[in-house]
PDB file of C-alpha atoms in Angstrom:
ATOM      1  CA  MET O   1      98.031 141.882  31.376  1.00  0.00           C
ATOM      2  CA  LEU O   2      96.197 138.687  30.526  1.00  0.00           C
ATOM      3  CA  ASN O   3      95.328 136.367  33.293  1.00  0.00           C
ATOM      4  CA  SER O   4      93.729 132.920  33.801  1.00  0.00           C
ATOM      5  CA  THR O   5      90.443 134.397  34.377  1.00  0.00           C
ATOM      6  CA  ASP O   6      90.493 136.011  30.976  1.00  0.00           C
ATOM      7  CA  ILE O   7      91.583 132.769  29.261  1.00  0.00           C
ATOM      8  CA  GLN O   8      88.861 130.698  31.038  1.00  0.00           C
ATOM      9  CA  PHE O   9      86.258 133.314  29.928  1.00  0.00           C
ATOM     10  CA  LEU O  10      87.473 132.963  26.367  1.00  0.00           C
ATOM     11  CA  LEU O  11      87.307 129.115  26.456  1.00  0.00           C
ATOM     12  CA  VAL O  12      83.687 129.253  27.656  1.00  0.00           C
ATOM     13  CA  ILE O  13      82.895 131.243  24.651  1.00  0.00           C
ATOM     14  CA  ARG O  14      84.500 128.781  22.335  1.00  0.00           C
ATOM     15  CA  GLU O  15      82.802 125.961  24.119  1.00  0.00           C
ATOM     16  CA  SER O  16      79.271 127.692  24.115  1.00  0.00           C
ATOM     17  CA  ALA O  17      79.580 128.389  20.269  1.00  0.00           C
ATOM     18  CA  SER O  18      77.521 131.792  20.805  1.00  0.00           C
ATOM     19  CA  LEU O  19      77.707 134.849  23.317  1.00  0.00           C
ATOM     20  CA  LEU O  20      74.074 133.982  24.143  1.00  0.00           C
ATOM     21  CA  ALA O  21      74.919 130.531  25.425  1.00  0.00           C
ATOM     22  CA  THR O  22      77.958 131.945  27.202  1.00  0.00           C
ATOM     23  CA  ALA O  23      75.745 134.350  29.105  1.00  0.00           C
ATOM     24  CA  HIS O  24      73.444 131.548  30.162  1.00  0.00           C
ATOM     25  CA  LYS O  25      76.412 129.501  31.276  1.00  0.00           C
ATOM     26  CA  LEU O  26      78.091 132.191  33.205  1.00  0.00           C
ATOM     27  CA  GLY O  27      74.850 133.577  34.799  1.00  0.00           C
ATOM     28  CA  LEU O  28      75.220 136.970  33.051  1.00  0.00           C
ATOM     29  CA  THR O  29      73.402 139.060  30.407  1.00  0.00           C
ATOM     30  CA  ALA O  30      74.328 138.988  26.821  1.00  0.00           C
ATOM     31  CA  SER O  31      75.397 142.537  26.688  1.00  0.00           C
ATOM     32  CA  ALA O  32      77.522 141.972  29.908  1.00  0.00           C
ATOM     33  CA  VAL O  33      79.358 139.037  28.023  1.00  0.00           C
ATOM     34  CA  THR O  34      79.719 141.369  25.049  1.00  0.00           C
ATOM     35  CA  GLN O  35      81.224 144.116  27.149  1.00  0.00           C
ATOM     36  CA  ARG O  36      83.682 141.960  28.856  1.00  0.00           C
ATOM     37  CA  LEU O  37      84.808 140.427  25.525  1.00  0.00           C
ATOM     38  CA  GLN O  38      85.257 143.949  24.096  1.00  0.00           C
ATOM     39  CA  GLN O  39      87.230 144.959  27.206  1.00  0.00           C
ATOM     40  CA  LEU O  40      89.442 141.936  26.721  1.00  0.00           C
ATOM     41  CA  GLU O  41      90.157 142.756  23.054  1.00  0.00           C
ATOM     42  CA  ARG O  42      90.977 146.262  23.982  1.00  0.00           C
ATOM     43  CA  LYS O  43      93.324 145.160  26.445  1.00  0.00           C
ATOM     44  CA  LEU O  44      95.193 142.996  24.142  1.00  0.00           C
ATOM     45  CA  GLY O  45      94.733 145.301  21.267  1.00  0.00           C
ATOM     46  CA  ILE O  46      93.690 142.493  18.910  1.00  0.00           C
ATOM     47  CA  GLN O  47      90.398 141.217  17.769  1.00  0.00           C
ATOM     48  CA  LEU O  48      89.593 137.731  19.247  1.00  0.00           C
ATOM     49  CA  VAL O  49      86.076 136.821  17.907  1.00  0.00           C
ATOM     50  CA  ASP O  50      84.569 137.804  14.508  1.00  0.00           C
ATOM     51  CA  ARG O  51      80.996 138.731  15.458  1.00  0.00           C
ATOM     52  CA  SER O  52      80.114 139.716  11.811  1.00  0.00           C
ATOM     53  CA  ALA O  53      79.702 136.131  10.439  1.00  0.00           C
ATOM     54  CA  ARG O  54      76.397 134.247  10.851  1.00  0.00           C
ATOM     55  CA  GLN O  55      77.910 131.957  13.515  1.00  0.00           C
ATOM     56  CA  LEU O  56      80.500 133.055  15.985  1.00  0.00           C
ATOM     57  CA  GLN O  57      83.996 132.447  14.736  1.00  0.00           C
ATOM     58  CA  PHE O  58      87.372 132.999  16.391  1.00  0.00           C
ATOM     59  CA  THR O  59      90.050 135.179  14.681  1.00  0.00           C
ATOM     60  CA  ASP O  60      93.453 133.377  14.140  1.00  0.00           C
ATOM     61  CA  GLU O  61      94.689 135.204  17.090  1.00  0.00           C
ATOM     62  CA  GLY O  62      91.635 134.247  19.150  1.00  0.00           C
ATOM     63  CA  GLU O  63      92.116 130.559  18.249  1.00  0.00           C
ATOM     64  CA  LEU O  64      95.857 130.720  18.995  1.00  0.00           C
ATOM     65  CA  LEU O  65      95.137 132.132  22.470  1.00  0.00           C
ATOM     66  CA  CYS O  66      92.583 129.435  23.200  1.00  0.00           C
ATOM     67  CA  GLN O  67      94.748 126.586  22.056  1.00  0.00           C
ATOM     68  CA  ARG O  68      97.698 127.847  24.216  1.00  0.00           C
ATOM     69  CA  GLY O  69      95.398 128.875  26.990  1.00  0.00           C
ATOM     70  CA  VAL O  70      94.216 125.404  27.515  1.00  0.00           C
ATOM     71  CA  GLY O  71      97.703 124.177  28.412  1.00  0.00           C
ATOM     72  CA  ILE O  72      98.188 127.322  30.713  1.00  0.00           C
ATOM     73  CA  ILE O  73      95.038 126.571  32.651  1.00  0.00           C
ATOM     74  CA  ASP O  74      95.836 122.838  32.918  1.00  0.00           C
ATOM     75  CA  GLU O  75      99.300 123.788  34.152  1.00  0.00           C
ATOM     76  CA  ILE O  76      97.848 126.133  36.764  1.00  0.00           C
ATOM     77  CA  ALA O  77      95.325 123.425  37.911  1.00  0.00           C
ATOM     78  CA  GLY O  78      98.460 120.919  38.117  1.00  0.00           C
ATOM     79  CA  LEU O  79     100.387 123.375  40.272  1.00  0.00           C
ATOM     80  CA  MET O  80      97.405 124.008  42.605  1.00  0.00           C
ATOM     81  CA  GLU O  81      97.182 120.340  43.156  1.00  0.00           C
ATOM     82  CA  THR O  82     100.635 119.907  43.943  1.00  0.00           C
ATOM     83  CA  LEU O  83     100.624 122.987  46.432  1.00  0.00           C
ATOM     84  CA  HIS O  84      97.501 121.279  48.045  1.00  0.00           C
ATOM     85  CA  ALA O  85      99.316 118.012  48.368  1.00  0.00           C
ATOM     86  CA  ARG O  86     102.419 119.606  49.841  1.00  0.00           C
ATOM     87  CA  ARG O  87     100.335 121.610  52.298  1.00  0.00           C
ATOM     88  CA  HIS O  88      98.442 118.501  53.428  1.00  0.00           C
ATOM     89  CA  GLY O  89     100.931 115.919  52.672  1.00  0.00           C
ATOM     90  CA  MET O  90     104.345 114.980  54.268  1.00  0.00           C
ATOM     91  CA  VAL O  91     106.571 116.324  51.485  1.00  0.00           C
ATOM     92  CA  GLY O  92     108.899 119.401  50.785  1.00  0.00           C
ATOM     93  CA  ARG O  93     111.374 121.079  52.919  1.00  0.00           C
ATOM     94  CA  LEU O  94     111.189 121.929  56.678  1.00  0.00           C
ATOM     95  CA  ALA O  95     113.852 124.429  57.859  1.00  0.00           C
ATOM     96  CA  ILE O  96     114.315 124.796  61.654  1.00  0.00           C
ATOM     97  CA  ASN O  97     116.397 127.128  63.760  1.00  0.00           C
ATOM     98  CA  ALA O  98     117.049 126.377  67.496  1.00  0.00           C
ATOM     99  CA  PRO O  99     119.369 127.307  70.336  1.00  0.00           C
ATOM    100  CA  PHE O 100     122.521 125.498  70.735  1.00  0.00           C
ATOM    101  CA  GLY O 101     122.059 123.515  73.910  1.00  0.00           C
ATOM    102  CA  PHE O 102     118.274 122.825  73.719  1.00  0.00           C
ATOM    103  CA  GLY O 103     118.615 122.036  70.014  1.00  0.00           C
ATOM    104  CA  ARG O 104     121.404 119.422  70.492  1.00  0.00           C
ATOM    105  CA  ARG O 105     119.553 117.910  73.767  1.00  0.00           C
ATOM    106  CA  TYR O 106     115.881 117.902  72.681  1.00  0.00           C
ATOM    107  CA  VAL O 107     115.346 119.088  69.081  1.00  0.00           C
ATOM    108  CA  ALA O 108     117.759 116.877  67.345  1.00  0.00           C
ATOM    109  CA  SER O 109     116.034 113.611  68.542  1.00  0.00           C
ATOM    110  CA  VAL O 110     112.675 114.997  67.261  1.00  0.00           C
ATOM    111  CA  VAL O 111     114.089 115.763  63.922  1.00  0.00           C
ATOM    112  CA  ALA O 112     115.682 112.306  63.689  1.00  0.00           C
ATOM    113  CA  ALA O 113     112.303 110.609  64.592  1.00  0.00           C
ATOM    114  CA  PHE O 114     110.231 112.913  62.336  1.00  0.00           C
ATOM    115  CA  ARG O 115     112.556 111.909  59.478  1.00  0.00           C
ATOM    116  CA  GLN O 116     111.996 108.266  60.073  1.00  0.00           C
ATOM    117  CA  ARG O 117     108.357 108.750  60.084  1.00  0.00           C
ATOM    118  CA  TYR O 118     108.364 111.027  57.232  1.00  0.00           C
ATOM    119  CA  PRO O 119     111.204 110.179  54.841  1.00  0.00           C
ATOM    120  CA  ASP O 120     109.827 112.491  52.025  1.00  0.00           C
ATOM    121  CA  VAL O 121     110.516 115.670  54.224  1.00  0.00           C
ATOM    122  CA  ASP O 122     113.885 117.128  53.848  1.00  0.00           C
ATOM    123  CA  ILE O 123     114.877 118.805  57.067  1.00  0.00           C
ATOM    124  CA  ARG O 124     117.662 121.479  57.815  1.00  0.00           C
ATOM    125  CA  MET O 125     118.288 122.301  61.255  1.00  0.00           C
ATOM    126  CA  THR O 126     120.472 125.286  62.200  1.00  0.00           C
ATOM    127  CA  LEU O 127     121.766 125.887  65.686  1.00  0.00           C
ATOM    128  CA  SER O 128     122.586 129.158  67.010  1.00  0.00           C
ATOM    129  CA  ASP O 129     122.869 131.626  69.923  1.00  0.00           C
ATOM    130  CA  GLN O 130     120.527 133.806  68.144  1.00  0.00           C
ATOM    131  CA  PRO O 131     117.860 131.680  66.265  1.00  0.00           C
ATOM    132  CA  LEU O 132     115.732 134.713  65.799  1.00  0.00           C
ATOM    133  CA  VAL O 133     118.409 136.442  63.885  1.00  0.00           C
ATOM    134  CA  ALA O 134     119.481 133.364  62.003  1.00  0.00           C
ATOM    135  CA  SER O 135     115.782 132.752  60.815  1.00  0.00           C
ATOM    136  CA  SER O 136     115.814 135.912  58.680  1.00  0.00           C
ATOM    137  CA  ASP O 137     116.221 133.537  55.577  1.00  0.00           C
ATOM    138  CA  ARG O 138     112.458 132.571  56.118  1.00  0.00           C
ATOM    139  CA  SER O 139     112.988 129.334  58.158  1.00  0.00           C
ATOM    140  CA  ASP O 140     109.733 127.462  58.682  1.00  0.00           C
ATOM    141  CA  LEU O 141     110.108 127.071  62.368  1.00  0.00           C
ATOM    142  CA  VAL O 142     112.112 128.646  65.141  1.00  0.00           C
ATOM    143  CA  ILE O 143     112.397 127.155  68.718  1.00  0.00           C
ATOM    144  CA  HIS O 144     112.585 129.967  71.058  1.00  0.00           C
ATOM    145  CA  ILE O 145     113.114 129.993  74.853  1.00  0.00           C
ATOM    146  CA  GLY O 146     112.314 133.002  76.902  1.00  0.00           C
ATOM    147  CA  GLU O 147     110.477 136.333  76.546  1.00  0.00           C
ATOM    148  CA  LEU O 148     109.503 137.251  72.907  1.00  0.00           C
ATOM    149  CA  ARG O 149     109.858 140.865  72.423  1.00  0.00           C
ATOM    150  CA  SER O 150     108.447 142.955  69.551  1.00  0.00           C
ATOM    151  CA  SER O 151     108.121 140.396  66.783  1.00  0.00           C
ATOM    152  CA  ASN O 152     105.639 139.847  63.862  1.00  0.00           C
ATOM    153  CA  LEU O 153     106.167 135.925  64.374  1.00  0.00           C
ATOM    154  CA  ILE O 154     103.288 133.582  65.741  1.00  0.00           C
ATOM    155  CA  SER O 155     104.080 131.897  69.162  1.00  0.00           C
ATOM    156  CA  HIS O 156     103.042 128.068  69.573  1.00  0.00           C
ATOM    157  CA  TYR O 157     103.486 126.794  73.108  1.00  0.00           C
ATOM    158  CA  ILE O 158     105.814 123.719  73.362  1.00  0.00           C
ATOM    159  CA  ALA O 159     106.819 123.290  77.007  1.00  0.00           C
ATOM    160  CA  PRO O 160     107.026 124.964  80.553  1.00  0.00           C
ATOM    161  CA  ASN O 161     110.363 126.355  81.598  1.00  0.00           C
ATOM    162  CA  ARG O 162     111.536 128.292  84.607  1.00  0.00           C
ATOM    163  CA  ARG O 163     114.687 130.412  84.893  1.00  0.00           C
ATOM    164  CA  LEU O 164     116.678 129.691  88.166  1.00  0.00           C
ATOM    165  CA  LEU O 165     119.604 131.119  90.027  1.00  0.00           C
ATOM    166  CA  CYS O 166     122.120 128.550  90.707  1.00  0.00           C
ATOM    167  CA  ALA O 167     125.684 128.254  92.396  1.00  0.00           C
ATOM    168  CA  SER O 168     128.031 125.325  93.341  1.00  0.00           C
ATOM    169  CA  PRO O 169     128.415 124.008  97.043  1.00  0.00           C
ATOM    170  CA  ALA O 170     131.949 125.244  96.881  1.00  0.00           C
ATOM    171  CA  PHE O 171     130.943 128.691  95.774  1.00  0.00           C
ATOM    172  CA  ILE O 172     128.322 128.859  98.688  1.00  0.00           C
ATOM    173  CA  GLU O 173     130.730 127.711 101.145  1.00  0.00           C
ATOM    174  CA  ARG O 174     133.071 130.309 100.225  1.00  0.00           C
ATOM    175  CA  TYR O 175     130.679 133.414  99.786  1.00  0.00           C
ATOM    176  CA  GLY O 176     127.659 132.320 101.873  1.00  0.00           C
ATOM    177  CA  LEU O 177     124.044 131.970 100.678  1.00  0.00           C
ATOM    178  CA  PRO O 178     122.412 135.382  99.460  1.00  0.00           C
ATOM    179  CA  ALA O 179     119.437 136.323 101.692  1.00  0.00           C
ATOM    180  CA  HIS O 180     118.147 138.971  99.422  1.00  0.00           C
ATOM    181  CA  PRO O 181     118.367 139.692  95.529  1.00  0.00           C
ATOM    182  CA  GLN O 182     120.549 142.903  96.479  1.00  0.00           C
ATOM    183  CA  ASP O 183     123.324 140.474  97.959  1.00  0.00           C
ATOM    184  CA  LEU O 184     123.854 139.263  94.356  1.00  0.00           C
ATOM    185  CA  ALA O 185     125.394 142.510  93.507  1.00  0.00           C
ATOM    186  CA  THR O 186     128.327 141.569  95.661  1.00  0.00           C
ATOM    187  CA  LEU O 187     128.841 138.251  94.246  1.00  0.00           C
ATOM    188  CA  PRO O 188     130.762 136.914  91.138  1.00  0.00           C
ATOM    189  CA  THR O 189     128.184 136.109  88.488  1.00  0.00           C
ATOM    190  CA  ILE O 190     128.422 134.462  85.204  1.00  0.00           C
ATOM    191  CA  ALA O 191     126.011 135.464  82.204  1.00  0.00           C
ATOM    192  CA  LEU O 192     124.723 133.628  79.093  1.00  0.00           C
ATOM    193  CA  HIS O 193     124.479 135.925  76.042  1.00  0.00           C
ATOM    194  CA  GLU O 194     121.965 134.877  73.615  1.00  0.00           C
ATOM    195  CA  ASN O 195     118.927 136.448  71.590  1.00  0.00           C
ATOM    196  CA  ASN O 196     120.424 139.835  71.988  1.00  0.00           C
ATOM    197  CA  GLU O 197     119.146 140.055  75.379  1.00  0.00           C
ATOM    198  CA  ASP O 198     120.263 142.422  78.242  1.00  0.00           C
ATOM    199  CA  VAL O 199     122.193 139.754  80.178  1.00  0.00           C
ATOM    200  CA  THR O 200     123.338 142.032  82.943  1.00  0.00           C
ATOM    201  CA  LEU O 201     119.753 143.003  84.087  1.00  0.00           C
ATOM    202  CA  TRP O 202     118.405 140.225  86.490  1.00  0.00           C
ATOM    203  CA  GLN O 203     114.735 140.757  87.720  1.00  0.00           C
ATOM    204  CA  LEU O 204     113.298 138.825  90.538  1.00  0.00           C
ATOM    205  CA  ARG O 205     109.757 138.880  92.125  1.00  0.00           C
ATOM    206  CA  SER O 206     108.389 137.818  95.306  1.00  0.00           C
ATOM    207  CA  ARG O 207     104.665 138.433  96.116  1.00  0.00           C
ATOM    208  CA  CYS O 208     104.113 141.980  95.111  1.00  0.00           C
ATOM    209  CA  THR O 209     107.763 143.038  95.319  1.00  0.00           C
ATOM    210  CA  THR O 210     110.026 143.237  92.141  1.00  0.00           C
ATOM    211  CA  VAL O 211     113.754 143.782  92.568  1.00  0.00           C
ATOM    212  CA  ASN O 212     116.040 144.642  89.507  1.00  0.00           C
ATOM    213  CA  ILE O 213     119.651 144.150  89.871  1.00  0.00           C
ATOM    214  CA  ARG O 214     122.312 145.359  87.409  1.00  0.00           C
ATOM    215  CA  MET O 215     125.106 142.720  87.322  1.00  0.00           C
ATOM    216  CA  GLN O 216     128.759 143.001  86.307  1.00  0.00           C
ATOM    217  CA  PRO O 217     129.588 139.455  85.160  1.00  0.00           C
ATOM    218  CA  ILE O 218     133.063 138.073  85.573  1.00  0.00           C
ATOM    219  CA  LEU O 219     132.540 135.748  82.728  1.00  0.00           C
ATOM    220  CA  ILE O 220     130.147 135.762  79.626  1.00  0.00           C
ATOM    221  CA  SER O 221     129.518 133.124  76.964  1.00  0.00           C
ATOM    222  CA  ASN O 222     127.008 132.411  74.495  1.00  0.00           C
ATOM    223  CA  ASP O 223     127.119 128.787  75.071  1.00  0.00           C
ATOM    224  CA  GLY O 224     124.911 127.514  78.123  1.00  0.00           C
ATOM    225  CA  GLU O 225     126.966 124.343  78.715  1.00  0.00           C
ATOM    226  CA  VAL O 226     130.160 126.467  79.160  1.00  0.00           C
ATOM    227  CA  ILE O 227     128.578 128.678  81.816  1.00  0.00           C
ATOM    228  CA  ARG O 228     126.949 125.756  83.535  1.00  0.00           C
ATOM    229  CA  GLN O 229     130.422 124.138  83.703  1.00  0.00           C
ATOM    230  CA  TRP O 230     131.964 127.461  84.972  1.00  0.00           C
ATOM    231  CA  ALA O 231     129.315 127.358  87.698  1.00  0.00           C
ATOM    232  CA  VAL O 232     130.039 123.882  88.721  1.00  0.00           C
ATOM    233  CA  GLU O 233     133.588 124.787  89.091  1.00  0.00           C
ATOM    234  CA  GLY O 234     132.574 127.326  91.486  1.00  0.00           C
ATOM    235  CA  LEU O 235     133.399 130.451  89.403  1.00  0.00           C
ATOM    236  CA  GLY O 236     130.043 132.263  89.839  1.00  0.00           C
ATOM    237  CA  VAL O 237     126.344 132.559  90.123  1.00  0.00           C
ATOM    238  CA  ILE O 238     124.472 131.698  86.907  1.00  0.00           C
ATOM    239  CA  MET O 239     120.857 132.458  85.835  1.00  0.00           C
ATOM    240  CA  CYS O 240     119.806 129.584  83.641  1.00  0.00           C
ATOM    241  CA  SER O 241     117.029 127.522  82.531  1.00  0.00           C
ATOM    242  CA  GLU O 242     115.726 124.602  84.499  1.00  0.00           C
ATOM    243  CA  TRP O 243     116.005 122.308  81.336  1.00  0.00           C
ATOM    244  CA  ASP O 244     119.559 123.077  81.313  1.00  0.00           C
ATOM    245  CA  VAL O 245     120.423 122.413  85.027  1.00  0.00           C
ATOM    246  CA  ALA O 246     118.073 119.920  86.143  1.00  0.00           C
ATOM    247  CA  ASP O 247     120.558 117.125  85.872  1.00  0.00           C
ATOM    248  CA  VAL O 248     123.436 118.806  87.866  1.00  0.00           C
ATOM    249  CA  LEU O 249     120.781 119.907  90.533  1.00  0.00           C
ATOM    250  CA  ALA O 250     119.617 116.508  90.933  1.00  0.00           C
ATOM    251  CA  GLU O 251     123.321 115.425  91.391  1.00  0.00           C
ATOM    252  CA  GLY O 252     124.079 118.152  93.822  1.00  0.00           C
ATOM    253  CA  LYS O 253     126.697 119.845  91.784  1.00  0.00           C
ATOM    254  CA  LEU O 254     124.617 122.997  91.811  1.00  0.00           C
ATOM    255  CA  LEU O 255     122.261 124.395  94.326  1.00  0.00           C
ATOM    256  CA  PRO O 256     119.385 126.773  93.746  1.00  0.00           C
ATOM    257  CA  LEU O 257     119.649 130.233  95.337  1.00  0.00           C
ATOM    258  CA  LEU O 258     116.807 132.502  96.640  1.00  0.00           C
ATOM    259  CA  PRO O 259     113.901 130.069  96.578  1.00  0.00           C
ATOM    260  CA  ASP O 260     111.413 132.495  97.741  1.00  0.00           C
ATOM    261  CA  TRP O 261     112.180 134.733  94.566  1.00  0.00           C
ATOM    262  CA  ARG O 262     111.257 133.966  91.002  1.00  0.00           C
ATOM    263  CA  LEU O 263     112.659 134.932  87.668  1.00  0.00           C
ATOM    264  CA  PRO O 264     110.566 135.570  84.743  1.00  0.00           C
ATOM    265  CA  ASP O 265     109.591 132.186  83.128  1.00  0.00           C
ATOM    266  CA  ALA O 266     111.379 131.201  79.848  1.00  0.00           C
ATOM    267  CA  ASN O 267     108.920 128.814  78.361  1.00  0.00           C
ATOM    268  CA  VAL O 268     109.805 126.824  75.206  1.00  0.00           C
ATOM    269  CA  VAL O 269     107.877 127.886  72.111  1.00  0.00           C
ATOM    270  CA  ALA O 270     107.825 127.469  68.432  1.00  0.00           C
ATOM    271  CA  LEU O 271     107.559 130.499  66.180  1.00  0.00           C
ATOM    272  CA  THR O 272     106.108 130.538  62.709  1.00  0.00           C
ATOM    273  CA  HIS O 273     105.735 133.297  60.080  1.00  0.00           C
ATOM    274  CA  GLN O 274     101.985 132.597  59.941  1.00  0.00           C
ATOM    275  CA  GLY O 275      99.132 131.272  61.949  1.00  0.00           C
ATOM    276  CA  ALA O 276      96.887 129.732  59.518  1.00  0.00           C
ATOM    277  CA  GLY O 277      97.765 127.914  56.401  1.00  0.00           C
ATOM    278  CA  LEU O 278     100.770 126.182  57.638  1.00  0.00           C
ATOM    279  CA  PRO O 279     102.041 123.108  55.673  1.00  0.00           C
ATOM    280  CA  GLU O 280     100.990 119.910  57.289  1.00  0.00           C
ATOM    281  CA  ARG O 281     104.866 118.992  57.717  1.00  0.00           C
ATOM    282  CA  THR O 282     105.302 122.020  59.923  1.00  0.00           C
ATOM    283  CA  ARG O 283     102.215 121.356  62.041  1.00  0.00           C
ATOM    284  CA  ALA O 284     103.198 117.688  62.389  1.00  0.00           C
ATOM    285  CA  PHE O 285     106.726 118.506  63.609  1.00  0.00           C
ATOM    286  CA  MET O 286     105.409 120.931  66.372  1.00  0.00           C
ATOM    287  CA  ARG O 287     102.923 118.387  67.430  1.00  0.00           C
ATOM    288  CA  MET O 288     105.700 115.782  67.754  1.00  0.00           C
ATOM    289  CA  MET O 289     107.761 118.556  69.817  1.00  0.00           C
ATOM    290  CA  GLN O 290     104.809 118.898  72.143  1.00  0.00           C
ATOM    291  CA  GLU O 291     104.203 115.180  72.479  1.00  0.00           C
ATOM    292  CA  GLN O 292     107.938 114.766  73.754  1.00  0.00           C
ATOM    293  CA  PHE O 293     107.134 116.981  76.721  1.00  0.00           C
ATOM    294  CA  GLN O 294     103.754 115.464  77.741  1.00  0.00           C
ATOM    295  CA  PRO O 295     102.392 114.811  80.312  1.00  0.00           C
ATOM    296  CA  GLN O 296     105.503 116.328  81.965  1.00  0.00           C
ATOM    297  CA  ALA O 297     108.669 117.899  80.735  1.00  0.00           C
ATOM    298  CA  PRO O 298     111.753 115.555  81.359  1.00  0.00           C
ATOM    299  CA  TRP O 299     113.435 118.239  83.356  1.00  0.00           C
ATOM    300  CA  ARG O 300     110.574 118.213  85.895  1.00  0.00           C
ATOM    301  CA  GLN O 301     110.607 114.383  86.160  1.00  0.00           C
ATOM    302  CA  ARG O 302     113.603 114.361  88.378  1.00  0.00           C
TER     303      ARG O 302
END
């Protein structure tokens, strides 16, 4: 199979007008140049250079290959320049996957600001309760919240986020405050189903103690706003992200439970398929996301 290196080698021979001059230009011996030319001719099954004449002459086939080859080399060079510009410039397509609630509340506004700043970047944002699964079509960026289990994706930190246990004042008045994680097993609970996680296993830690509670939720939804509303209406205890309930906690519509116990953190991260060589548009969008939560995430400013 002919490649661009073969064409470039043949073009150097034509420019040099002799195998000896070609050897000097390439830093090779004359015999090495001859052997490489012979290998190329054997690979193609045709003679490219007539070496029996006094001066080096190309056969018709060799001349044709050189003439067409110049265009091919120029096209490859142009393609590489375009790729370089796309990597280091703000052009091209940016495909983003994000969770429903967080995507609507925080990612959408960054997308709008990014588009205004870089109008030559076409953006497609997909919201899903399973953004990791939805990203199977090679999205450029996946916004993920929570633990990242086995994955070949590269994680980039965006913002801090804790998980909390919450219930409404009316629910607490009816059932009382749980004093220990084990008490949760006797209370109605509501679960958020996302990222194919085990939503019925709640793990809490206090100092050196870890308690795992297997819940039996009375309600399950794949939409965080729905389970938050159910909790506000007093239907059960929810485990939720602080970004999602900071406003209703500040308003007193929900109250935190078991403050001495901590759930695993669920930090906000951006996931990419590679660490190095990311297009500038992808890196710039991640920087804009990170800047939105500096110096403090909005859910911690209340």
